[in-house]
Short mmCIF file of C-alpha atoms in Angstrom, two decimals:
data_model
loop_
_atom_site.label_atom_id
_atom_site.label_comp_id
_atom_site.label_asym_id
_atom_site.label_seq_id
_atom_site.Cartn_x
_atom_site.Cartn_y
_atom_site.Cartn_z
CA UNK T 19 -30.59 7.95 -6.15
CA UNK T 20 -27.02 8.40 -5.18
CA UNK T 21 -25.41 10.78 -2.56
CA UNK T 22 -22.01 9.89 -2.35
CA UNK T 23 -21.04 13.33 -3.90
CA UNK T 24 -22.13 14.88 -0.88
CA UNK T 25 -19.27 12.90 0.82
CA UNK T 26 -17.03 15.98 -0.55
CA UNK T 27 -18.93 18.74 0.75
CA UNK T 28 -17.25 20.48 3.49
CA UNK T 29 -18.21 19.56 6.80
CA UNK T 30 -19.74 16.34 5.95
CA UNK T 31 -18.72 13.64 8.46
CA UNK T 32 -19.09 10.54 5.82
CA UNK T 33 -20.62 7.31 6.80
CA UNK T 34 -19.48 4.66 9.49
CA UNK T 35 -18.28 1.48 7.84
CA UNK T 36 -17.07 0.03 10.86
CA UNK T 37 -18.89 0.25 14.77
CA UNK T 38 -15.50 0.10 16.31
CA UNK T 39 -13.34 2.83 17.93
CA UNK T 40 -9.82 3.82 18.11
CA UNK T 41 -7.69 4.95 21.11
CA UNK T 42 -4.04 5.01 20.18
CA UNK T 43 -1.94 7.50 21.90
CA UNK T 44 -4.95 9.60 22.99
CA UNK T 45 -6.73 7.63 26.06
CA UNK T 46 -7.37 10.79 27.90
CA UNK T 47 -9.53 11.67 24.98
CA UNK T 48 -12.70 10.42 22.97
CA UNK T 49 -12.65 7.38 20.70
CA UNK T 50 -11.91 7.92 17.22
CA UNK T 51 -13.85 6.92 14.50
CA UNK T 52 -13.64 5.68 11.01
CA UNK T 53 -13.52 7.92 7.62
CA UNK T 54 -13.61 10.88 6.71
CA UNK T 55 -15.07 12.24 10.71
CA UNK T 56 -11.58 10.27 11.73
CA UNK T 57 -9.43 11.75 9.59
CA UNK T 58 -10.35 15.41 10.92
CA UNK T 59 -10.23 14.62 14.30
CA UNK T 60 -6.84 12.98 13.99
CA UNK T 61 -5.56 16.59 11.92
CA UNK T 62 -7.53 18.39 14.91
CA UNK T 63 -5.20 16.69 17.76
CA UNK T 64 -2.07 17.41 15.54
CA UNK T 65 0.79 19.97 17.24
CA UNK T 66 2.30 20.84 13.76
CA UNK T 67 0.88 21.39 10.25
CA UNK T 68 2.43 18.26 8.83
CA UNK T 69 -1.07 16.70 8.55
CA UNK T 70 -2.35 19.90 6.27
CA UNK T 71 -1.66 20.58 2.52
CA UNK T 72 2.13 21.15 2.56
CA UNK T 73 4.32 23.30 -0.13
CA UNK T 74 7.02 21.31 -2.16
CA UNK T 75 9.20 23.74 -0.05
CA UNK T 76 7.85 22.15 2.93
CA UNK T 77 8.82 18.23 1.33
CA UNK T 78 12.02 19.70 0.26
CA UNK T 79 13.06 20.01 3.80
CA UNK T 80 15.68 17.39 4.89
CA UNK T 81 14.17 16.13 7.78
CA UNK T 82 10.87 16.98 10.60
CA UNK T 83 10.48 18.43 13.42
CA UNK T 84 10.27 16.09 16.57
CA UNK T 85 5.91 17.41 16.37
CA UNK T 86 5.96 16.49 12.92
CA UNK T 87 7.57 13.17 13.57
CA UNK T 88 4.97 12.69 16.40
CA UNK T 89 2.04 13.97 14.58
CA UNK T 90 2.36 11.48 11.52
CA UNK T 91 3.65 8.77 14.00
CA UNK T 92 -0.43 8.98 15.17
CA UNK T 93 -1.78 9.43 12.05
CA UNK T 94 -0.20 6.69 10.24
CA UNK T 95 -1.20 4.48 13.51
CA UNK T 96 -5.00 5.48 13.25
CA UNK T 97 -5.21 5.38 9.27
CA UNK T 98 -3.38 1.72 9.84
CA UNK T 99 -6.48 1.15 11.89
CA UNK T 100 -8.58 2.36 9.98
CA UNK T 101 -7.80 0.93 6.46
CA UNK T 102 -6.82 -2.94 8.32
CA UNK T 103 -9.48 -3.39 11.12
CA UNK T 104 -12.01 -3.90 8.37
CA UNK T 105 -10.15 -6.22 6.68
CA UNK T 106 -9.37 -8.19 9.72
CA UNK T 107 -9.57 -11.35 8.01
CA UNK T 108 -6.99 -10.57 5.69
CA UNK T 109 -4.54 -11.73 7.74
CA UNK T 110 -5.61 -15.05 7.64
CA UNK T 111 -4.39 -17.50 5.37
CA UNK T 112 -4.40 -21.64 5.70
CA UNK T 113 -1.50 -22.02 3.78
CA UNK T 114 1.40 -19.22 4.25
CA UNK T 115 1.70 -17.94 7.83
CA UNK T 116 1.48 -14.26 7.00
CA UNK T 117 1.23 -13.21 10.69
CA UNK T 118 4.90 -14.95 11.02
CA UNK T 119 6.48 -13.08 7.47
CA UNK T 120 4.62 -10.09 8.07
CA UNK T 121 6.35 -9.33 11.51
CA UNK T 122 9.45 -10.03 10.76
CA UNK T 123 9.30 -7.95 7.28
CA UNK T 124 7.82 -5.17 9.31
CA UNK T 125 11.30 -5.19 11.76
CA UNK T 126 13.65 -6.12 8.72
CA UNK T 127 12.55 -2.85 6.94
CA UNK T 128 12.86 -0.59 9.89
CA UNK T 129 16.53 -1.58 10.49
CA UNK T 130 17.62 -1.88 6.96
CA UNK T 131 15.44 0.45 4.58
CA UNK T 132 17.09 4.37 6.03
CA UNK T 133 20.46 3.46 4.41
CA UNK T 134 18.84 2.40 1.28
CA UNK T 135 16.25 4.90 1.02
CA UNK T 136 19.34 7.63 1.67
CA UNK T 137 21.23 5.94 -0.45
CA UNK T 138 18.45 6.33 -3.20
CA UNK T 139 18.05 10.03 -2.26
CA UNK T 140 21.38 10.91 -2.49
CA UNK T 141 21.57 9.68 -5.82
CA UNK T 142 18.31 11.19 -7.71
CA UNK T 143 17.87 13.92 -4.69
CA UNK T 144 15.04 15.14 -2.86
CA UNK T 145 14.02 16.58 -6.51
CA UNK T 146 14.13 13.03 -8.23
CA UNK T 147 12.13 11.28 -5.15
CA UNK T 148 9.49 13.40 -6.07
CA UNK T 149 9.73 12.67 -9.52
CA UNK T 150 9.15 9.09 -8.95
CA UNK T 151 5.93 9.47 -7.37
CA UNK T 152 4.97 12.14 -10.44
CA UNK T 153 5.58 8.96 -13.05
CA UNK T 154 2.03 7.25 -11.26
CA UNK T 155 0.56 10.29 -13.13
CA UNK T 156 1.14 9.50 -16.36
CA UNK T 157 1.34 5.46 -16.22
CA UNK T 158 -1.07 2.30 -15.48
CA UNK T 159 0.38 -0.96 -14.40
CA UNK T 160 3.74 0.60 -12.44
CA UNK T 161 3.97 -0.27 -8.40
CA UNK T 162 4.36 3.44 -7.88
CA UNK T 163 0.93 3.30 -5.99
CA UNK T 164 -0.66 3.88 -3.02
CA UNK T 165 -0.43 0.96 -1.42
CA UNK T 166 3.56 0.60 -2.11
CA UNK T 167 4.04 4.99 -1.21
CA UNK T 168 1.80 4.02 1.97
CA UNK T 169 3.44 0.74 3.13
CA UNK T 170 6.99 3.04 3.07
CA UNK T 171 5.62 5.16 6.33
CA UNK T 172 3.15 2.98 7.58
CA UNK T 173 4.42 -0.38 7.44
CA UNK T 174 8.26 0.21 7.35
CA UNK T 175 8.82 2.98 9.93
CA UNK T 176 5.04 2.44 11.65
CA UNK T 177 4.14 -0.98 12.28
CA UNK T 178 8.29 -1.99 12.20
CA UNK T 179 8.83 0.56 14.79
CA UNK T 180 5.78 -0.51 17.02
CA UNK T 181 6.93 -4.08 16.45
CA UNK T 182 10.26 -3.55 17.83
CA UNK T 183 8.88 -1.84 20.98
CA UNK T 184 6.48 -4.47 21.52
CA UNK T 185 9.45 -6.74 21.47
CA UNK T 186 11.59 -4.34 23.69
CA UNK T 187 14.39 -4.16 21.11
CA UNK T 188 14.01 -1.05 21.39
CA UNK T 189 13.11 2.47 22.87
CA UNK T 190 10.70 5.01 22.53
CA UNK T 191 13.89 7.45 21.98
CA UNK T 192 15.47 5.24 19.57
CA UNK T 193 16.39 5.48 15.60
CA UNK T 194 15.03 8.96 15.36
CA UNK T 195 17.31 9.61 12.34
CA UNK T 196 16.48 6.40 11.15
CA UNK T 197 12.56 7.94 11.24
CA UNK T 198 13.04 10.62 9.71
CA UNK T 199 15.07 8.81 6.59
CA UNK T 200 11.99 6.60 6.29
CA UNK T 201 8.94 9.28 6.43
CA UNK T 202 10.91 12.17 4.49
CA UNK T 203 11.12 9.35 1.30
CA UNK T 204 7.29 8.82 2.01
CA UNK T 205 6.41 11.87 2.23
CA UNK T 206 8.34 12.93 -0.92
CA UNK T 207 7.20 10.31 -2.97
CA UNK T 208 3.54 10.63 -2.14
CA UNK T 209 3.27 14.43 -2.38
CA UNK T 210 5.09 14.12 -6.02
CA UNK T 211 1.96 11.41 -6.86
CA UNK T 212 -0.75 13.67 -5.84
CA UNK T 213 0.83 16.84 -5.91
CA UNK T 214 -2.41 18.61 -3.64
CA UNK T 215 -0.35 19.08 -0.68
CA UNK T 216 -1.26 15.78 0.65
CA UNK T 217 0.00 13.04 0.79
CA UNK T 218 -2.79 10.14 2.45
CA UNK T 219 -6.20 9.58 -0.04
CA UNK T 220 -7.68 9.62 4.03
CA UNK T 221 -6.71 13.25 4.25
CA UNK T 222 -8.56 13.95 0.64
CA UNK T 223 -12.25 11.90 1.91
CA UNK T 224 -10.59 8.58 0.43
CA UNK T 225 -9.56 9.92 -3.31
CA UNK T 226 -6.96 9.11 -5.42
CA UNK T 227 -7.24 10.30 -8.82
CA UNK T 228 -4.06 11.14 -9.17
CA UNK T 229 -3.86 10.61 -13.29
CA UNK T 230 -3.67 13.74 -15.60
CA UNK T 231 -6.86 14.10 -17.23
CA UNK T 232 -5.58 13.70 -20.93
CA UNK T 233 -4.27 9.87 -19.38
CA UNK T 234 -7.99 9.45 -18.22
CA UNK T 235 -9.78 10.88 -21.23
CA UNK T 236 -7.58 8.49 -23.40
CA UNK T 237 -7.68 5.33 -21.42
CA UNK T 238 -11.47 6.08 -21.08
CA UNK T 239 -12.67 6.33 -24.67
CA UNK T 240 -11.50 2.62 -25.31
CA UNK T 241 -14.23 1.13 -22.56
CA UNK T 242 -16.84 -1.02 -23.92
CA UNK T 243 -19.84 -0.67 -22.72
CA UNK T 244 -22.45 -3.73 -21.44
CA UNK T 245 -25.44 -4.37 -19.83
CA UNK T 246 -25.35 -5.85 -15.80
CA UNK T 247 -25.68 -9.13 -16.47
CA UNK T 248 -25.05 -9.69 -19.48
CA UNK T 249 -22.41 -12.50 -20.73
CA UNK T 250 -19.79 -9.56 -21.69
CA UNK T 251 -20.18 -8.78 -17.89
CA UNK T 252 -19.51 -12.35 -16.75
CA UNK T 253 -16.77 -12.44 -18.80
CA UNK T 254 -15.23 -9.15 -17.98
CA UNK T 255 -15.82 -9.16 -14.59
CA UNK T 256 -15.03 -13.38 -13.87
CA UNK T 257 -11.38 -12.34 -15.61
CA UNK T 258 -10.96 -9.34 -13.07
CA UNK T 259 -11.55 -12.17 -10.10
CA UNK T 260 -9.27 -15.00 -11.38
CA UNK T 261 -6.66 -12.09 -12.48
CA UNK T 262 -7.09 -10.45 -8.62
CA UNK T 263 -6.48 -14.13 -7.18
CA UNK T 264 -3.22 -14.48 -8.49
CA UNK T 265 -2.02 -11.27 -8.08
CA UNK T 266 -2.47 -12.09 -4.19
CA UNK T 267 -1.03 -15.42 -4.67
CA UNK T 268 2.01 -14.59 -6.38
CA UNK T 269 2.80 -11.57 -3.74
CA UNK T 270 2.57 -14.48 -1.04
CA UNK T 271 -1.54 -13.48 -0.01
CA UNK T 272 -1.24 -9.68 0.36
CA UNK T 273 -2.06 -6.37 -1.69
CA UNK T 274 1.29 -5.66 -3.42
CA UNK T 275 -0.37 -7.52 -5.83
CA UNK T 276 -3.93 -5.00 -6.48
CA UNK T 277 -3.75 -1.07 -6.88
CA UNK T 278 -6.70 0.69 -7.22
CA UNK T 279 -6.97 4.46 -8.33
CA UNK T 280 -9.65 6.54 -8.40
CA UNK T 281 -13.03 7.57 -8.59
CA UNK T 282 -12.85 9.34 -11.78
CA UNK T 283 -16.25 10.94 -12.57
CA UNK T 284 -16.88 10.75 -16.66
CA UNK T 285 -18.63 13.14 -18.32
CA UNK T 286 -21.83 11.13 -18.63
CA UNK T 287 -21.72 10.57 -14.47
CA UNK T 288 -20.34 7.16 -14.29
CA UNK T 289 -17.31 6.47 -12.12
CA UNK T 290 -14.16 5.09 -13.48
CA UNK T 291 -12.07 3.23 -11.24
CA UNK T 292 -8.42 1.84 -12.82
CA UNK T 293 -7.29 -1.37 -11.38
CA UNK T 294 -3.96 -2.81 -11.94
CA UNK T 295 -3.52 -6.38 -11.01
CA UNK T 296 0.40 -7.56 -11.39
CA UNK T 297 -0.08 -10.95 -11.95
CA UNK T 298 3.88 -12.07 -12.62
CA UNK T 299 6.38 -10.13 -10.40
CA UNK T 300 9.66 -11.30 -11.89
CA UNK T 301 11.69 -10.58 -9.20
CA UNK T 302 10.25 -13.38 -7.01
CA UNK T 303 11.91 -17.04 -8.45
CA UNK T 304 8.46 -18.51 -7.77
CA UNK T 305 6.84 -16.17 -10.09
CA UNK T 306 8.59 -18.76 -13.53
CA UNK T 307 5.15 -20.91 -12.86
CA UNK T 308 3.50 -17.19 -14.39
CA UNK T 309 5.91 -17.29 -17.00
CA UNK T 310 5.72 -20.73 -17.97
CA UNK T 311 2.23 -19.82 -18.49
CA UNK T 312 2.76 -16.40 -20.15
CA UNK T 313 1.44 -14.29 -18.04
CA UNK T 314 2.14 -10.61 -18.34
CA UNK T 315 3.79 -8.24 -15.37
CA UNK T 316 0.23 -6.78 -15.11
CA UNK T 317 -3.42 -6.34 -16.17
CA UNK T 318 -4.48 -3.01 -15.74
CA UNK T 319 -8.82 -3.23 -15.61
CA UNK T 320 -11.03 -0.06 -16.22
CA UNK T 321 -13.97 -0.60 -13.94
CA UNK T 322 -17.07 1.51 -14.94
CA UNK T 323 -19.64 1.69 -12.19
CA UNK T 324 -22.81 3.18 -12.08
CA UNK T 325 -23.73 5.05 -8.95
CA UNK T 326 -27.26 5.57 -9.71
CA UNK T 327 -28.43 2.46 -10.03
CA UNK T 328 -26.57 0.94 -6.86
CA UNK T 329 -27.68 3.98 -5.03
CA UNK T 330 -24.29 4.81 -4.26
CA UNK T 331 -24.07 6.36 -0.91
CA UNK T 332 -20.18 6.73 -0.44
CA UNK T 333 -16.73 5.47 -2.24
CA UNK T 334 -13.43 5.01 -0.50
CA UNK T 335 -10.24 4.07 -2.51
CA UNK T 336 -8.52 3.91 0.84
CA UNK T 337 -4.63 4.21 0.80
CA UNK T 338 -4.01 0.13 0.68
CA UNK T 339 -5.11 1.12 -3.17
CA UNK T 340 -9.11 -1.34 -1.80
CA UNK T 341 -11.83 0.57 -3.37
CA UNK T 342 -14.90 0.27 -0.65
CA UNK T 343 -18.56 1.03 -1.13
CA UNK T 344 -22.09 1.79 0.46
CA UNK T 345 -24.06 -0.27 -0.19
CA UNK T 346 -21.40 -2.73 -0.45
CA UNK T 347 -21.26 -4.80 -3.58
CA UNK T 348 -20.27 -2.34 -6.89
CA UNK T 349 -19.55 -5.51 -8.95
CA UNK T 350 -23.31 -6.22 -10.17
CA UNK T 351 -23.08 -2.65 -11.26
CA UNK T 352 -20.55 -2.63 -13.68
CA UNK T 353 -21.94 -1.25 -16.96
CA UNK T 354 -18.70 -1.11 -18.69
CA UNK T 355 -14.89 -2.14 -18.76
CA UNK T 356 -11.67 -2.72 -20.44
CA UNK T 357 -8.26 -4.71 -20.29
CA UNK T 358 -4.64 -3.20 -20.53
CA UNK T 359 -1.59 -5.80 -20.48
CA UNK T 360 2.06 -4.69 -19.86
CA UNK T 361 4.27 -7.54 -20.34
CA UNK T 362 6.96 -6.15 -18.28
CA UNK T 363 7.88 -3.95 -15.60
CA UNK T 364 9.60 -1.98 -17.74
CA UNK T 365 7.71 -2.00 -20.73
CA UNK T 366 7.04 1.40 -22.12
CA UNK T 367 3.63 3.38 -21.78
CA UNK T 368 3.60 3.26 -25.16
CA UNK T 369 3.84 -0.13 -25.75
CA UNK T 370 0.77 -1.46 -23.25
CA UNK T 371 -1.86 -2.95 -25.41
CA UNK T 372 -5.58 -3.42 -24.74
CA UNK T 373 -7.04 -7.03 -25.23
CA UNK T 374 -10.99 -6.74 -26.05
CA UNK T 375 -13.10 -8.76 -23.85
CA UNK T 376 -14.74 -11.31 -25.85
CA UNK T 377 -10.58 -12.04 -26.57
CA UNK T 378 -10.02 -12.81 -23.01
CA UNK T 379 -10.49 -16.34 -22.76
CA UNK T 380 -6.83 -17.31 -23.28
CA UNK T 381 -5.61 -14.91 -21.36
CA UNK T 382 -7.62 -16.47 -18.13
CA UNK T 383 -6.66 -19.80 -19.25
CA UNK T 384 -3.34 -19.16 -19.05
CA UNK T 385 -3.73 -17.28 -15.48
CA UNK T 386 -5.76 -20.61 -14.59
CA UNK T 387 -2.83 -22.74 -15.55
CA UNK T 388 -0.29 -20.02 -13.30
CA UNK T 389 -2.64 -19.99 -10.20
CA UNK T 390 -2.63 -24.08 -10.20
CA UNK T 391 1.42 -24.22 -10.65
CA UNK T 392 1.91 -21.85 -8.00
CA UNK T 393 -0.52 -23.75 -5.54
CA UNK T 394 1.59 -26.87 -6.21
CA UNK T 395 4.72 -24.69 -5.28
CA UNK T 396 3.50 -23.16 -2.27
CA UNK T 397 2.41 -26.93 -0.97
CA UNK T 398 5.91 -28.17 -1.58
CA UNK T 399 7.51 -25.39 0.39
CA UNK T 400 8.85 -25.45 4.13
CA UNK T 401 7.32 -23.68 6.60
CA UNK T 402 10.31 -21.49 7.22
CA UNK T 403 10.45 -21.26 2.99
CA UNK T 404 7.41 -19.44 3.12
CA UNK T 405 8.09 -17.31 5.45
CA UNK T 406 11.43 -16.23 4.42
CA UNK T 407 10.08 -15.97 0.88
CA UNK T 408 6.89 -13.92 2.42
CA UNK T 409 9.39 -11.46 4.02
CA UNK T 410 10.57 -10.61 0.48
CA UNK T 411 7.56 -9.93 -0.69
CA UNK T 412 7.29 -7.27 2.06
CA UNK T 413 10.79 -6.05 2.41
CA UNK T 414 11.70 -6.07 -1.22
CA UNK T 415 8.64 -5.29 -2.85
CA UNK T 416 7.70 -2.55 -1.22
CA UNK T 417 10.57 -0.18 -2.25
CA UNK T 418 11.51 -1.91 -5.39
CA UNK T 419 9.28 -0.14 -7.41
CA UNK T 420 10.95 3.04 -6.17
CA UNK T 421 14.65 1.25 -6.35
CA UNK T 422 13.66 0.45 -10.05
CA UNK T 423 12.61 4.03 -11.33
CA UNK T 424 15.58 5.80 -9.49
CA UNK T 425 17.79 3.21 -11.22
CA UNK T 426 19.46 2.70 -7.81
CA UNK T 427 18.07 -1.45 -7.32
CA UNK T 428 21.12 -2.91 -8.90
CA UNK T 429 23.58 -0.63 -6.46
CA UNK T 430 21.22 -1.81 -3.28
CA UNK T 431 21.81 -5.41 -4.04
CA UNK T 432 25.43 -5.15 -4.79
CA UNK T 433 26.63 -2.40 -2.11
CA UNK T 434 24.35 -2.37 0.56
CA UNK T 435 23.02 -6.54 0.15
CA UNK T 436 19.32 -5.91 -0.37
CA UNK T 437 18.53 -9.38 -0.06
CA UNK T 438 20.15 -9.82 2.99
CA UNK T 439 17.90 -9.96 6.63
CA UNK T 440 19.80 -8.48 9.15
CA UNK T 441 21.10 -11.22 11.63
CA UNK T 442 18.72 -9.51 14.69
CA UNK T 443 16.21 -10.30 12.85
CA UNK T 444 17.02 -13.51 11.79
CA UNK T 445 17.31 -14.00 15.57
CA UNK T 446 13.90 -12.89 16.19
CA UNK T 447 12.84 -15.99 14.07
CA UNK T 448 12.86 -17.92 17.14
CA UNK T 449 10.98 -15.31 19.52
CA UNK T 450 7.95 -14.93 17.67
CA UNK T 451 5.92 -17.76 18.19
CA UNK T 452 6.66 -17.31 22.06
CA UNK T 453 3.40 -16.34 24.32
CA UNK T 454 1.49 -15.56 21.01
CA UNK T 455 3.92 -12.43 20.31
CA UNK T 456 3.16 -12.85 16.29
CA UNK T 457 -0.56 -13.99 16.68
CA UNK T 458 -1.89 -12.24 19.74
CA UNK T 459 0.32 -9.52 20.59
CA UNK T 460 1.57 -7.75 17.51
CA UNK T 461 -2.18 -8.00 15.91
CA UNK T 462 -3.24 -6.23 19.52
CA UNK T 463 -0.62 -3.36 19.88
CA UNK T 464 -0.88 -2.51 15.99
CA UNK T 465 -4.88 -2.67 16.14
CA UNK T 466 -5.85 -0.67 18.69
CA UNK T 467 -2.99 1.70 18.30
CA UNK T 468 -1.51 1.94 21.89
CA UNK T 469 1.77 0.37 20.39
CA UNK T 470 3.15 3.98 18.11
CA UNK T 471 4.68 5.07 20.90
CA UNK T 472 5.45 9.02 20.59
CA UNK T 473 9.31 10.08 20.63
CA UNK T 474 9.86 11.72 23.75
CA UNK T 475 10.25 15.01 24.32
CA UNK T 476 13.04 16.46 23.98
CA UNK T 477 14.79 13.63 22.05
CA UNK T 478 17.36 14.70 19.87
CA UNK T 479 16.90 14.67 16.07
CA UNK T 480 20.10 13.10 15.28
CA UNK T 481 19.55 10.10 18.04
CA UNK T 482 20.55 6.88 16.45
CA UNK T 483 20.41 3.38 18.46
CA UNK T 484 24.38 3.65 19.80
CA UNK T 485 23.77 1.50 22.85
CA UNK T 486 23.40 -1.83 22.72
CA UNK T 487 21.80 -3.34 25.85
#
């Protein structure tokens, strides 16, 4: 029998996935822990209200308070914890040295995104920010998601800004404008998606169904059904895995590549979760061995799980867009499914087709023949290629999506040289490997938390970085 609905009941702690505990900026008080008890404590040590359901007059605002700046500076650093720690694997890889890219992505985007993201603002305003995030409502296979909204915040301004301290390139007191560029376009985007008054799926007890319910009752009348086990459930659910490997391997190993929304309770009790997995990102030169091989932009999968037989206990679709379960493994409980193509990042809506499943053999042939070809390229490529082409995935990727829909992409690459990595970081290059800074202490000061340092108080808004030394 399944419980996880009582996960939504007020006052309901949720279940530990994790036995670990997070510090951060709080050692004077107890540990925090995972889920949906973490996320309350975090909103219980906040000094402002930025961390409650907020009015679009609120998100309208040009910029936070220095509390406000503070208060999602250590929530972003415990939901960072709390959505990587259990993945800490993922950071891993034996052929592309992530730890290396990611760094240097995280510090690229914290000195170069503000001017972009203003730039972006100023031309669709804080309206048309908003707006973006909105389009996720209506649309399946678009990056407008929550890992993409999330890594804006939490990877550009969080873990870029805690990287840069850890280096001692900069100061607590620093790039406060800069901050404030970086979270307001979060927070505007996000709240647009979900439209709640939050902005995190951690502040909602890990929920993202964010599509309108016509979008859901549509998409969900072309599932077809199947019993577990059965050969349409091999075949369905071996596509989702070879489709889910090279989404990772074209982004370079991480989750650009996978967006999860979701649950989305149907009317006969299952759950529906929609998967998009963007198997050819054609903004990445690398990504012609896809196209050679016809892949489309994305797969968008409709995942229909039954919660009673897996005695479902609890569901997270955490805000990397991972969809996590108790008890763990949801995939033998698949009863039912479906497959959505979009050929192109800008194809229409309209225009994305389904493929039945027993018609999905080609399709996986042709992401078999992809996968292999980009292998090949990624063994042919320089140490230093893959990690320059790794920080792409990060710095580009994560705002293209918003770049594209604003129609502002073409003016960043022109006017403000998108592609370019600013020469400081192109210097740190050569620090990183230096007393395990990229494998020891980044991983450390981003983990446990005690590197989001607060802004001091005091500190002036409008503070840039004016002094170089």
């Amino acid at each position: 029998m399944s419980t996880y609905k009582k996960r939504y009941a007020e006052g309901d702690n949720g279940l530990r996935f994790q036995d670990l505990a997070y510090i951060g900026n709080f050692k004077e008080l107890e540990p925090v822990r995972d889920g949906i008890i973490g996320d309350r404590t975090m909103r219980a040590r906040a000094k402002s209200k930025v961390l409650e359901r907020v009015s679009r007059e609120d998100v309208l605002k040009d910029q936070f308070s220095l509390d406000e700046l503070n208060d999602l500076n250590n929530y972003l650093a415990w939901n960072i914890w709390d959505v990587l720690v259990m993945r800490a694997t993922e950071g891993v890889s034996g052929m592309i040295p992530r730890q290396e890219y990611e760094i240097l992505a995280f510090m690229n985007e914290f000195y170069r995104w503000p001017e972009i993201l203003r730039m972006t603002t100023n031309e669709v305003g804080a309206e048309g920010v908003m707006k973006i995030g909105a389009t996720a409502r209506r649309e399946i296979g678009i990056k407008v998601n929550a890992v993409h909204d999330w890594c804006i915040g939490a990877v550009g301004f969080g873990m870029g800004r805690c990287g840069l301290l850890a280096l001692e390139a900069i100061k607590p007191h620093d790039f406060v404008e800069e901050s404030n560029e970086i979270l307001k376009f979060m927070q505007r985007v996000l709240w647009g998606k979900r439209q709640d008054g939050y902005i995190l799926n951690s502040q909602d007890r890990y929920r993202c169904a964010i599509h309108d319910q016509d979008v859901i009752d549509s998409l969900a009348s072309q599932v077809e059904y199947f019993e577990p086990g059965s050969e349409k459930h091999e075949k369905f659910t071996r596509f989702n895995a070879s489709a889910e490997l090279l989404a990772f391997l074209d982004h370079f190993d991480n989750r650009l590549g996978l967006g999860d929304t979701g649950p989305y309770e149907l009317p006969d009790g299952k759950i529906l979760i929609i998967r998009d997995l963007f198997t050819n990102e054609e903004v990445y030169h690398w990504s012609d061995a896809c196209d050679a091989a016809g892949v489309p932009h994305c797969y968008s999968l409709l995942l229909v799980i039954d919660p009673e037989a897996m005695a479902l206990d609890e569901i997270r679709v955490n805000d990397i867009s991972t969809t996590f379960t108790r008890p763990k493994n949801y995939i033998e409980h698949i009863v039912g499914g479906a497959v959505f193509v979009r050929e192109t990042w800008n194809t229409p809506m309209s225009e994305v087709y389904q493929v039945k499943i027993d018609d999905l053999e080609k399709r996986s042939e042709g992401i078999q023949q992809a996968t292999l070809s980009l292998y090949g390229k990624l063994a042919r490529m320089s140490r230093r290629q893959l990690i320059t082409n790794g920080m792409y995935t990060y710095y580009i990727d994560m705002i293209l999506p918003h770049l594209r829909i604003a129609g502002t992409y073409e003016k960043a690459c022109v006017d403000y040289d998108f592609w370019e990595i600013d020469q400081r970081v192109a210097n740190y290059y050569y620090e990183i490997n230096k007393r395990g800074f990229a494998q020891a202490v980044v991983p450390q000061k981003i983990f446990s938390g005690e590197g989001y340092l607060p802004f001091p108080d005091g500190t002036d808004l409008r503070r840039s970085k004016y002094f170089w030394g």
